[in-house]
Coordinates of C-alpha atoms in Angstrom, one line a residue:
Chain A
X617 CA -35.8 5.5 -12.1
X618 CA -33.2 8.1 -11.2
X619 CA -29.5 7.6 -10.6
X620 CA -27.1 10.1 -9.2
X621 CA -23.4 9.8 -9.8
X622 CA -21.1 11.7 -7.5
X623 CA -17.7 12.4 -9.1
X624 CA -14.7 14.2 -7.8
X625 CA -11.9 13.6 -10.2
X626 CA -8.2 13.4 -9.2
X627 CA -5.3 15.7 -9.9
X628 CA -3.8 14.5 -13.1
X629 CA -0.6 12.8 -12.3
X630 CA 1.2 14.6 -15.1
X631 CA 1.1 17.8 -13.1
X632 CA 3.8 18.2 -10.4
X633 CA 2.5 18.7 -6.9
X634 CA 4.0 21.1 -4.4
X635 CA 3.5 21.4 -0.6
X636 CA 1.1 24.3 -1.2
X637 CA -2.4 22.9 -0.7
X638 CA -4.1 25.7 -2.5
X639 CA -1.9 25.1 -5.6
X640 CA -2.7 21.4 -5.4
X641 CA -6.4 22.1 -5.2
X642 CA -6.2 24.3 -8.3
X643 CA -4.5 21.8 -10.6
X644 CA -6.5 20.3 -13.5
X645 CA -8.4 17.2 -12.7
X646 CA -9.4 14.1 -14.6
X647 CA -11.8 11.3 -13.7
X648 CA -10.3 8.7 -11.5
X649 CA -10.5 5.0 -12.5
X650 CA -13.2 4.7 -9.8
X651 CA -15.1 7.7 -11.0
X652 CA -15.1 6.1 -14.4
X653 CA -16.3 2.7 -13.0
X654 CA -19.2 4.4 -11.2
X655 CA -20.2 6.3 -14.3
X656 CA -20.1 3.1 -16.4
X657 CA -22.2 1.2 -14.0
X658 CA -24.9 4.0 -14.4
X659 CA -24.6 3.8 -18.2
X660 CA -25.1 0.0 -18.1
X661 CA -28.2 0.4 -16.1
X662 CA -29.5 2.9 -18.7
X663 CA -28.6 0.5 -21.5
X664 CA -30.8 -2.1 -19.8
X665 CA -33.7 0.3 -19.2
X666 CA -33.8 3.4 -21.4
X667 CA -36.2 5.1 -19.0
X668 CA -33.4 5.4 -16.5
X669 CA -32.4 9.1 -15.8
X670 CA -28.8 9.8 -14.9
X671 CA -27.5 13.0 -13.3
X672 CA -24.0 13.6 -12.2
X673 CA -22.4 16.2 -9.9
X674 CA -18.7 16.9 -10.0
X675 CA -17.5 18.0 -6.6
X676 CA -14.0 19.4 -6.3
X677 CA -12.1 22.5 -5.2
X678 CA -11.9 23.6 -8.8
X679 CA -14.4 22.3 -11.3
X680 CA -13.4 22.8 -14.9
X681 CA -15.8 22.8 -17.8
X682 CA -13.5 20.3 -19.6
X683 CA -14.2 17.7 -16.9
X684 CA -17.9 18.4 -17.0
X685 CA -17.9 18.0 -20.8
X686 CA -16.1 14.7 -20.5
X687 CA -18.9 13.5 -18.2
X688 CA -21.7 15.1 -20.3
X689 CA -20.3 13.4 -23.4
X690 CA -22.1 10.3 -22.2
X691 CA -25.4 12.0 -22.8
X692 CA -26.5 12.3 -19.2
X693 CA -29.7 14.0 -18.1
X694 CA -28.0 16.5 -16.0
X695 CA -24.4 17.5 -15.2
X696 CA -23.4 20.1 -12.7
X697 CA -20.4 21.2 -10.8
X698 CA -20.0 22.1 -7.1
X699 CA -16.8 23.9 -6.0
X700 CA -15.8 23.4 -2.4
X701 CA -13.1 24.9 -0.3
X702 CA -9.9 23.0 -0.5
X703 CA -10.0 22.7 3.3
X704 CA -13.2 20.6 3.1
X705 CA -11.3 17.7 1.5
X706 CA -9.7 16.5 4.7
X707 CA -12.8 16.4 7.0
X708 CA -14.8 13.4 6.0
X709 CA -17.7 14.2 8.3
X710 CA -18.1 17.7 6.9
X711 CA -17.5 16.6 3.3
X712 CA -20.1 13.8 3.6
X713 CA -22.6 16.2 5.0
X714 CA -22.1 18.3 1.9
X715 CA -22.5 15.3 -0.3
X716 CA -25.6 14.3 1.6
X717 CA -27.1 17.7 0.9
X718 CA -26.6 17.1 -2.9
X719 CA -28.4 13.8 -2.6
X720 CA -31.2 15.4 -0.7
X721 CA -31.5 18.1 -3.3
X722 CA -31.8 15.4 -6.0
X723 CA -34.8 14.1 -4.2
X724 CA -36.0 10.8 -5.5
X725 CA -32.7 9.2 -6.5
X726 CA -33.1 5.4 -6.3
X727 CA -29.4 4.8 -6.5
X728 CA -26.4 6.9 -5.7
X729 CA -23.1 5.8 -7.1
X730 CA -19.6 7.0 -6.4
X731 CA -16.1 5.6 -6.8
X732 CA -14.6 3.5 -4.0
X733 CA -12.0 6.3 -3.5
X734 CA -13.5 9.7 -3.9
X735 CA -11.0 12.4 -4.8
X736 CA -7.4 12.6 -3.7
X737 CA -7.7 11.4 -0.1
X738 CA -6.4 7.9 -1.1
X739 CA -8.9 6.0 1.0
X740 CA -12.5 5.0 0.9
X741 CA -14.0 6.8 3.9
X742 CA -16.4 9.1 2.1
X743 CA -18.9 6.4 0.9
X744 CA -19.4 5.0 4.4
X745 CA -19.6 8.4 6.0
X746 CA -22.2 9.4 3.4
X747 CA -24.2 6.3 4.0
X748 CA -24.3 7.2 7.7
X749 CA -25.2 10.8 7.0
X750 CA -28.1 9.7 4.8
X751 CA -29.0 6.6 6.9
X752 CA -29.0 4.6 3.7
X753 CA -27.7 1.1 3.1
X754 CA -24.2 0.9 1.6
X755 CA -22.7 -1.7 -0.7
X756 CA -19.0 -1.0 -0.8
X757 CA -16.7 -2.1 -3.7
X758 CA -19.5 -3.1 -6.0
X759 CA -18.3 -4.3 -9.4
X760 CA -21.6 -4.9 -11.2
X761 CA -25.1 -3.6 -10.6
X762 CA -28.3 -4.9 -12.2
X763 CA -31.9 -3.6 -11.6
X764 CA -34.7 -6.2 -11.1
X765 CA -38.3 -6.0 -10.2
X766 CA -37.7 -5.8 -6.4
X767 CA -34.6 -3.7 -6.2
X768 CA -30.9 -4.0 -7.0
X769 CA -28.6 -6.9 -7.5
X770 CA -25.0 -6.1 -6.8
X771 CA -21.9 -8.2 -7.3
X772 CA -18.6 -7.9 -5.5
X773 CA -15.6 -10.1 -4.9
X774 CA -14.3 -10.7 -1.4
X775 CA -11.2 -12.8 -1.2
X776 CA -12.1 -16.2 -2.6
X777 CA -15.8 -15.5 -2.7
X778 CA -18.2 -13.6 -4.9
X779 CA -21.0 -11.9 -2.9
X780 CA -24.3 -11.4 -4.7
X781 CA -26.3 -8.8 -2.8
X782 CA -29.9 -8.0 -3.3
X783 CA -31.3 -4.8 -1.7
X784 CA -34.3 -2.6 -2.4
X785 CA -33.6 1.1 -3.0
X786 CA -32.7 3.7 -2.2
X787 CA -29.2 2.5 -2.0
X788 CA -25.7 3.9 -2.0
X789 CA -22.9 1.9 -3.7
X790 CA -19.3 2.6 -4.0
X791 CA -17.9 1.1 -7.2
X792 CA -14.4 -0.4 -7.7
X793 CA -12.6 -0.9 -11.0
X794 CA -13.4 -4.1 -12.9
X795 CA -13.3 -5.3 -16.5
X796 CA -17.1 -5.2 -16.5
X797 CA -17.3 -1.5 -15.7
X798 CA -14.5 0.0 -17.7
X799 CA -15.8 3.3 -19.0
X800 CA -16.8 3.2 -22.7
X801 CA -15.8 5.8 -25.3
X802 CA -18.5 8.3 -25.9
X803 CA -20.1 8.7 -29.3
X804 CA -18.6 11.5 -31.4
X805 CA -22.0 13.2 -31.8
X806 CA -22.5 13.3 -28.0
X807 CA -19.0 14.7 -27.6
X808 CA -19.9 17.4 -30.1
X809 CA -23.2 18.1 -28.2
X810 CA -21.3 18.3 -24.9
X811 CA -19.0 20.9 -26.4
X812 CA -22.0 23.2 -26.8
X813 CA -23.5 22.5 -23.5
X814 CA -23.6 25.1 -20.7
X815 CA -23.0 23.9 -17.1
X816 CA -24.0 25.3 -13.7
X817 CA -21.0 25.5 -11.4
X818 CA -21.9 26.7 -8.0
X819 CA -19.9 27.2 -4.9
X820 CA -20.6 25.3 -1.7
X821 CA -21.4 27.2 1.5
X822 CA -18.3 27.9 3.6
X823 CA -17.9 25.6 6.6
X824 CA -15.3 25.3 9.3
X825 CA -13.9 21.8 9.1
X826 CA -13.1 20.0 12.3
X827 CA -10.1 18.3 10.7
X828 CA -7.7 20.8 9.2
X829 CA -4.8 20.3 6.8
X830 CA -1.6 21.4 8.6
X831 CA 0.5 20.9 5.5
X832 CA 1.5 18.7 2.6
X833 CA 4.8 17.1 2.2
X834 CA 6.3 14.8 -0.4
X835 CA 5.1 11.2 -0.1
X836 CA 7.5 8.4 0.8
X837 CA 9.4 7.1 -2.2
X838 CA 10.3 3.5 -2.0
X839 CA 14.0 3.6 -2.8
X840 CA 16.8 1.5 -1.6
X841 CA 19.9 2.9 -0.1
X842 CA 21.9 0.5 -2.3
X843 CA 21.4 0.4 -6.1
X844 CA 19.5 -2.5 -7.6
X845 CA 21.7 -5.4 -8.5
X846 CA 21.2 -6.0 -12.1
X847 CA 21.4 -9.5 -13.5
X848 CA 23.0 -9.2 -16.9
X849 CA 23.9 -11.6 -19.7
X850 CA 21.9 -13.6 -22.2
X851 CA 18.3 -14.6 -21.5
X852 CA 19.6 -18.1 -20.5
X853 CA 22.2 -16.7 -18.2
X854 CA 19.7 -14.2 -16.6
X855 CA 17.1 -17.0 -16.2
X856 CA 19.6 -19.4 -14.7
X857 CA 20.9 -16.8 -12.1
X858 CA 17.3 -15.7 -11.3
X859 CA 16.3 -19.4 -10.8
X860 CA 19.2 -19.9 -8.3
X861 CA 18.2 -16.8 -6.4
X862 CA 14.5 -17.7 -6.3
X863 CA 15.2 -21.3 -5.4
X864 CA 17.4 -20.2 -2.6
X865 CA 14.7 -17.9 -1.1
X866 CA 11.7 -20.2 -1.7
Chain B
X743 CA -4.2 16.2 27.0
X744 CA -1.8 14.2 29.1
X745 CA -1.2 10.6 30.2
X746 CA -0.8 7.5 28.1
X747 CA -3.0 7.3 25.0
X748 CA -5.6 4.6 25.3
X749 CA -5.7 3.0 21.8
X750 CA -8.1 0.2 21.0
X751 CA -7.0 -2.2 18.2
X752 CA -10.1 -3.8 16.8
X753 CA -9.5 -7.2 15.1
X754 CA -11.7 -9.8 13.6
X755 CA -11.0 -13.3 14.8
X756 CA -12.2 -15.2 11.8
X757 CA -11.7 -14.3 8.3
X758 CA -13.7 -17.1 6.7
X759 CA -13.0 -17.6 3.0
X760 CA -13.2 -13.9 2.2
X761 CA -10.7 -12.4 4.6
X762 CA -7.4 -13.4 6.0
X763 CA -7.3 -14.0 9.7
X764 CA -5.7 -11.0 11.2
X765 CA -2.0 -11.1 12.3
X766 CA -2.8 -10.0 15.9
X767 CA 0.7 -9.4 17.1
X768 CA 1.7 -7.7 13.8
X769 CA -1.3 -5.3 14.1
X770 CA -0.7 -4.5 17.8
X771 CA 2.9 -3.7 16.9
X772 CA 1.9 -1.6 13.9
X773 CA -0.4 0.4 16.2
X774 CA 2.5 1.1 18.6
X775 CA 4.8 2.0 15.7
X776 CA 2.3 4.4 14.1
X777 CA 1.4 6.2 17.4
X778 CA 4.1 8.4 18.9
X779 CA 4.3 8.9 22.6
X780 CA 3.1 6.7 25.5
X781 CA 0.5 4.4 24.2
X782 CA -1.5 1.6 25.9
X783 CA -2.8 -0.7 23.2
X784 CA -5.9 -2.6 24.2
X785 CA -6.9 -5.5 21.9
X786 CA -10.6 -5.9 21.0
X787 CA -11.1 -9.2 19.2
X788 CA -14.4 -10.0 17.8
X789 CA -15.8 -13.2 16.3
X790 CA -18.6 -15.7 16.2
X791 CA -16.9 -17.8 18.9
X792 CA -14.3 -16.7 21.5
X793 CA -10.9 -16.5 19.7
X794 CA -8.7 -17.8 22.5
X795 CA -5.7 -18.3 20.2
X796 CA -5.8 -14.7 19.0
X797 CA -6.3 -13.5 22.6
X798 CA -3.2 -15.4 23.6
X799 CA -1.3 -13.7 20.7
X800 CA -2.5 -10.3 21.9
X801 CA -1.3 -11.0 25.4
X802 CA 2.1 -12.1 24.1
X803 CA 2.3 -9.0 21.9
X804 CA 2.1 -6.8 25.0
X805 CA -1.6 -5.6 24.8
X806 CA -2.5 -3.7 28.0
X807 CA -5.8 -5.6 28.1
X808 CA -7.7 -8.0 25.8
X809 CA -11.4 -8.0 25.3
X810 CA -12.7 -11.0 23.6
X811 CA -16.1 -10.5 22.0
X812 CA -18.2 -13.3 20.6
X813 CA -21.6 -13.2 19.1
X814 CA -23.0 -16.5 17.7
X815 CA -25.0 -14.7 15.1
X816 CA -22.0 -13.0 13.4
X817 CA -21.9 -14.1 9.8
X818 CA -18.8 -15.2 8.0
X819 CA -17.2 -13.5 6.1
X820 CA -17.7 -10.6 8.5
X821 CA -20.1 -7.9 7.4
X822 CA -19.7 -4.3 8.4
X823 CA -23.4 -3.8 9.3
X824 CA -23.2 -6.6 11.9
X825 CA -19.9 -5.6 13.3
X826 CA -21.1 -2.0 13.6
X827 CA -24.1 -3.1 15.7
X828 CA -22.0 -5.4 17.9
X829 CA -19.1 -3.0 18.4
X830 CA -20.6 0.4 19.1
X831 CA -21.8 -0.4 22.7
X832 CA -18.5 -2.2 23.5
X833 CA -16.4 0.6 22.3
X834 CA -18.5 3.2 24.1
X835 CA -17.9 1.3 27.3
X836 CA -14.2 1.1 26.7
X837 CA -14.0 5.0 26.3
X838 CA -10.9 4.8 24.0
X839 CA -8.9 7.9 22.9
X840 CA -8.4 6.3 19.6
X841 CA -9.8 3.2 17.7
X842 CA -7.6 1.6 15.1
X843 CA -8.6 -1.0 12.6
X844 CA -6.8 -3.0 10.0
X845 CA -6.7 -1.4 6.5
X846 CA -8.9 -3.5 4.3
X847 CA -12.3 -3.2 2.8
X848 CA -14.2 -4.0 6.0
X849 CA -11.8 -2.1 8.3
X850 CA -12.0 1.1 6.1
X851 CA -15.8 1.0 6.1
X852 CA -16.2 0.1 9.7
X853 CA -13.8 2.7 11.1
X854 CA -15.6 5.5 9.2
X855 CA -19.0 4.3 10.2
X856 CA -18.0 3.8 13.9
X857 CA -16.6 7.3 14.0
X858 CA -19.8 8.7 12.5
X859 CA -22.0 6.9 15.0
X860 CA -19.9 7.6 18.0
X861 CA -19.2 11.2 17.3
X862 CA -15.6 10.7 16.7
X863 CA -13.1 12.0 14.1
X864 CA -12.8 10.1 10.8
X865 CA -9.1 10.0 9.8
X866 CA -9.1 7.1 7.3
X867 CA -5.9 5.4 6.3
X868 CA -3.1 6.8 8.4
X869 CA 0.6 6.1 8.6
X870 CA 1.2 8.0 11.8
X871 CA -0.9 9.4 14.6
X872 CA 0.1 11.4 17.7
X873 CA -1.5 13.5 20.3
X874 CA -1.0 17.2 20.3
X875 CA -1.7 19.9 22.8
X876 CA -5.2 20.4 21.4
X877 CA -6.0 17.0 19.9
X878 CA -4.4 14.9 17.2
X879 CA -1.9 15.1 14.4
X880 CA -2.2 12.4 11.8
X881 CA -0.3 11.7 8.6
X882 CA -1.9 10.0 5.7
X883 CA -1.1 9.5 2.0
X884 CA -2.8 11.7 -0.5
X885 CA -2.8 12.5 -4.2
X886 CA -2.1 8.9 -5.2
X887 CA 0.7 8.5 -2.7
X888 CA 2.6 11.4 -4.2
X889 CA 2.1 13.5 -1.0
X890 CA 1.6 13.0 2.7
X891 CA -1.1 15.1 4.3
X892 CA -0.5 16.2 7.8
X893 CA -3.9 16.7 9.5
X894 CA -4.9 18.4 12.8
X895 CA -8.0 17.2 14.6
X896 CA -9.7 18.1 17.9
X897 CA -9.5 16.3 21.2
X898 CA -12.3 13.8 20.7
X899 CA -11.8 10.1 20.0
X900 CA -10.3 9.4 16.6
X901 CA -10.9 6.4 14.3
X902 CA -8.2 5.4 11.8
X903 CA -7.0 2.4 9.8
X904 CA -3.5 1.1 9.6
X905 CA -1.6 -1.5 7.6
X906 CA 0.1 -4.2 9.7
X907 CA 3.5 -4.2 8.2
X908 CA 5.5 -5.9 10.9
X909 CA 6.6 -9.4 10.4
X910 CA 5.6 -11.8 13.2
X911 CA 9.2 -12.8 13.8
X912 CA 10.2 -9.6 15.6
X913 CA 7.3 -9.7 18.0
X914 CA 6.2 -12.0 20.8
X915 CA 8.9 -11.0 23.2
X916 CA 7.0 -8.3 25.0
X917 CA 4.7 -10.7 26.9
X918 CA 2.8 -9.1 29.7
X919 CA 0.2 -10.3 32.2
X920 CA -2.8 -8.6 30.5
X921 CA -6.2 -9.7 31.6
X922 CA -8.5 -11.3 29.1
X923 CA -12.1 -10.2 29.4
X924 CA -14.6 -12.5 27.6
X925 CA -18.0 -11.0 26.6
X926 CA -20.7 -13.0 24.8
X927 CA -23.1 -10.8 23.1
X928 CA -26.7 -11.7 22.3
X929 CA -27.9 -8.4 21.0
X930 CA -30.0 -8.3 17.8
X931 CA -27.8 -8.0 14.7
X932 CA -28.8 -6.9 11.3
X933 CA -29.8 -9.8 9.0
X934 CA -27.4 -10.6 6.2
X935 CA -29.6 -13.0 4.3
X936 CA -29.7 -10.6 1.4
X937 CA -26.1 -11.6 0.7
X938 CA -25.5 -14.9 -1.2
X939 CA -21.9 -16.1 -1.4
X940 CA -20.6 -18.1 -4.2
X941 CA -17.2 -19.8 -4.5
X942 CA -15.7 -19.4 -7.9
X943 CA -14.8 -22.6 -9.8
X944 CA -11.1 -22.1 -9.6
X945 CA -9.4 -21.7 -6.2
X946 CA -6.2 -19.8 -6.0
X947 CA -3.7 -18.6 -3.4
X948 CA -4.6 -15.2 -1.9
X949 CA -2.0 -12.5 -2.2
X950 CA -2.2 -11.6 1.5
X951 CA 0.0 -13.6 3.8
X952 CA 2.0 -15.4 1.1
X953 CA 5.8 -15.6 1.3
X954 CA 6.2 -15.0 -2.4
X955 CA 4.0 -12.9 -4.6
X956 CA 4.3 -12.6 -8.4
X957 CA 2.7 -9.5 -9.8
X958 CA 2.2 -8.3 -13.3
X959 CA 1.4 -4.8 -14.7
X960 CA 0.4 -3.1 -17.9
X961 CA 3.6 -4.4 -19.6
X962 CA 2.1 -8.0 -19.6
X963 CA 0.0 -6.9 -22.5
X964 CA -2.9 -9.3 -22.0
X965 CA -4.4 -12.4 -20.4
X966 CA -1.8 -14.6 -22.1
X967 CA 0.9 -12.8 -20.2
X968 CA -0.8 -13.5 -17.0
X969 CA -1.1 -17.2 -17.9
X970 CA 2.7 -17.2 -18.0
X971 CA 2.9 -15.4 -14.7
X972 CA 0.5 -17.9 -13.2
X973 CA 2.8 -20.7 -14.4
X974 CA 5.7 -18.9 -12.7
X975 CA 3.7 -18.4 -9.5
X976 CA 2.7 -22.1 -9.6
X977 CA 6.3 -23.3 -9.8
X978 CA 7.3 -21.0 -7.0
X979 CA 4.3 -21.8 -4.8
X980 CA 3.5 -18.1 -4.9
X981 CA 0.4 -16.0 -5.2
X982 CA -0.4 -14.1 -8.3
X983 CA -1.3 -10.4 -8.2
X984 CA -1.9 -7.6 -10.7
X985 CA -1.7 -3.8 -10.9
X986 CA -4.7 -1.5 -11.3
X987 CA -4.2 -1.1 -15.1
X988 CA -4.1 -4.9 -15.4
X989 CA -7.3 -5.3 -13.5
X990 CA -8.9 -2.4 -15.5
X991 CA -8.0 -4.2 -18.7
X992 CA -9.7 -7.4 -17.4
X993 CA -6.5 -9.5 -17.5
X994 CA -7.0 -10.4 -13.8
X995 CA -9.9 -10.2 -11.3
X996 CA -10.1 -7.2 -9.0
X997 CA -9.4 -9.5 -6.0
X998 CA -5.8 -9.9 -7.4
X999 CA -5.2 -6.1 -7.3
X1000 CA -2.2 -4.9 -5.4
X1001 CA -1.5 -1.2 -4.6
X1002 CA -3.0 1.7 -2.9
X1003 CA -6.4 0.8 -4.1
X1004 CA -6.0 -2.9 -3.9
X1005 CA -4.4 -5.3 -1.4
X1006 CA -1.5 -4.5 0.8
X1007 CA 1.1 -7.3 0.7
X1008 CA 4.1 -8.0 2.8
X1009 CA 5.8 -11.1 1.3
X1010 CA 9.5 -11.9 1.7
X1011 CA 9.9 -11.7 -2.1
X1012 CA 7.8 -9.7 -4.6
X1013 CA 8.5 -10.6 -8.3
X1014 CA 7.3 -7.6 -10.3
X1015 CA 7.0 -8.2 -14.0
X1016 CA 6.1 -5.5 -16.5
X1017 CA 5.4 -3.1 -13.8
X1018 CA 6.6 0.5 -13.9
X1019 CA 6.5 1.0 -10.1
X1020 CA 4.2 4.0 -9.7
X1021 CA 3.8 5.4 -6.2
X1022 CA 0.2 4.1 -6.3
X1023 CA 1.3 0.6 -6.9
X1024 CA 4.3 0.6 -4.5
X1025 CA 2.0 1.8 -1.7
X1026 CA 0.6 -1.7 -1.7
X1027 CA 4.0 -3.4 -1.0
X1028 CA 5.6 -3.4 2.5
X1029 CA 8.9 -1.6 2.8
X1030 CA 10.7 -4.7 4.1
X1031 CA 9.8 -6.8 1.1
X1032 CA 12.7 -7.8 -1.3
X1033 CA 11.6 -6.8 -4.8
X1034 CA 12.9 -8.7 -7.9
X1035 CA 11.9 -6.6 -10.9
X1036 CA 11.7 -7.8 -14.5
X1037 CA 11.2 -5.0 -17.0
X1038 CA 12.4 -4.3 -20.6
X1039 CA 13.0 -0.6 -19.7
X1040 CA 16.2 -0.1 -17.7
X1041 CA 14.9 3.4 -16.7
X1042 CA 11.7 2.0 -15.1
X1043 CA 11.0 3.4 -11.6
X1044 CA 10.6 -0.1 -10.3
X1045 CA 14.4 -0.7 -10.4
X1046 CA 14.8 2.1 -7.8
X1047 CA 12.8 0.1 -5.3
X1048 CA 14.0 -3.4 -6.3
X1049 CA 16.9 -5.2 -4.7
X1050 CA 17.4 -7.3 -7.8
X1051 CA 16.6 -6.4 -11.4
X1052 CA 16.5 -8.1 -14.8
X1053 CA 16.2 -6.0 -18.0
X1054 CA 14.6 -8.3 -20.4
X1055 CA 11.4 -9.0 -22.4
X1056 CA 9.3 -11.2 -20.2
X1057 CA 8.1 -13.1 -23.2
X1058 CA 11.6 -14.4 -23.7
X1059 CA 12.6 -14.6 -20.1
X1060 CA 9.6 -16.2 -18.4
X1061 CA 9.5 -19.5 -20.3
X1062 CA 13.2 -20.1 -19.8
X1063 CA 13.0 -19.1 -16.1
X1064 CA 10.0 -21.4 -15.5
X1065 CA 11.9 -24.2 -17.2
X1066 CA 15.0 -23.5 -15.1
X1067 CA 13.0 -23.5 -11.9
X1068 CA 11.3 -26.8 -12.8
X1069 CA 14.6 -28.3 -13.7
X1070 CA 16.2 -27.2 -10.4
X1071 CA 13.3 -28.5 -8.3
X1072 CA 13.4 -31.9 -10.1
X1073 CA 17.2 -32.1 -9.5
X1074 CA 18.2 -34.4 -6.7

């Protein structure tokens, strides 16, 4: 059984961003919580069945070996990087076509996993676009995936309900963060092996996106015009004043 | 491009147990607010049965027209595969310039897949959308809410999702005489019998639609902290939420998650405990919400967004606060 994990990483929040898109695209990246969840789901499937083969492709404007080593330290069967033009990030149709080409190249993948948000676009459009491009079924926001004799069992929460979904492969699943899929720490021997590993980083063919980035500007910062009114005093005084305030507004 | 923009606001009539019924008037107003220029908002409301109450709300909110779609085979909670099959022919007939859906898990998926099937432009979660000389200009958050991306797209129909952030109270005054067209579909829909739904043993208030939300972050330190927060939520009649790190740590389920990657909430009061107030988290809280922040770090970013703040260790404050609230409620 073959699994493909598509990863993008996000710009590490410790790096300041500017309005220059090229500069933003060149900043160091780390795995997002959703990348990590997708990777952990794949690792759990391999825990359950050692014959599972996992490959991962990191797709980003700049793919650093450090990030590839982080992924490879989980002893995957293949880790590769694909660098794309920064302009591709904003055109979900073109970007998903590129991801579909990766899946097609990895012929025979039974399950393709990616995080619910892929990259720095702050939304979950790429997984549904990829499902449409591949004409594959999609399970969005999966939290747990188990293989059984006739296909895949996936769990997700929707409001007050849990949905248990059974589908045959091939299947695309976007994975959300959950206590069940928090990425494990790699074994030190695998970290050491990953340090010696060589990775293929290729460049995607240039394409003209139909959605273009006109510019970046600083995001809205939720700040009030008037300073926060601080409730001071002893714990008892703070609690009493807060209780009056909350009771008055309840 | 000239003339009024024909925007179709797609809404699901029934949420079932897994989705809040949509705030029809709030969403129509959100579409108007997000789209600059002259806009005609047409409401497309879909459900298993005709949703007359929601149609009435759409008329009162000033929709240019209302199309009420029903299909008896639509499953609850709504599933994107079924909605996709039901909506594509209807939307094709409506020939909209733009199609807007509510930002949640189904809306996000459906907008993207509709765009792909109908040859439209996928814009994702937007905060603003306007027509330009050559097509569209859209604004959307990026880089974890730290930046806004301004995008240009061609002239074809665009598909986007928006948050409904407008409280009901300011609406309902723009009543028009919009016509309501009722369409009962009988087309074949994809089966959803591969999905089994289970209600968890404990029921709780949903974070969406509540007047008060109590939310905890990494500073709560563990499940025990969230038990205290649940006690506070119970005494306030509030819903309990958590930040992404709290969900990651397994202290609360993912359906409690508030923020850019979780639920978007617009309560009157948001009690934020042990939360630093990152842009990613604050992206999930409506701007009009009054935030009461409790944090032991006076420099925490949350105090810049909060109307009221308490610098205290929650372990000391919460038991006393809960007791004070219980006392006050029991007072005559």
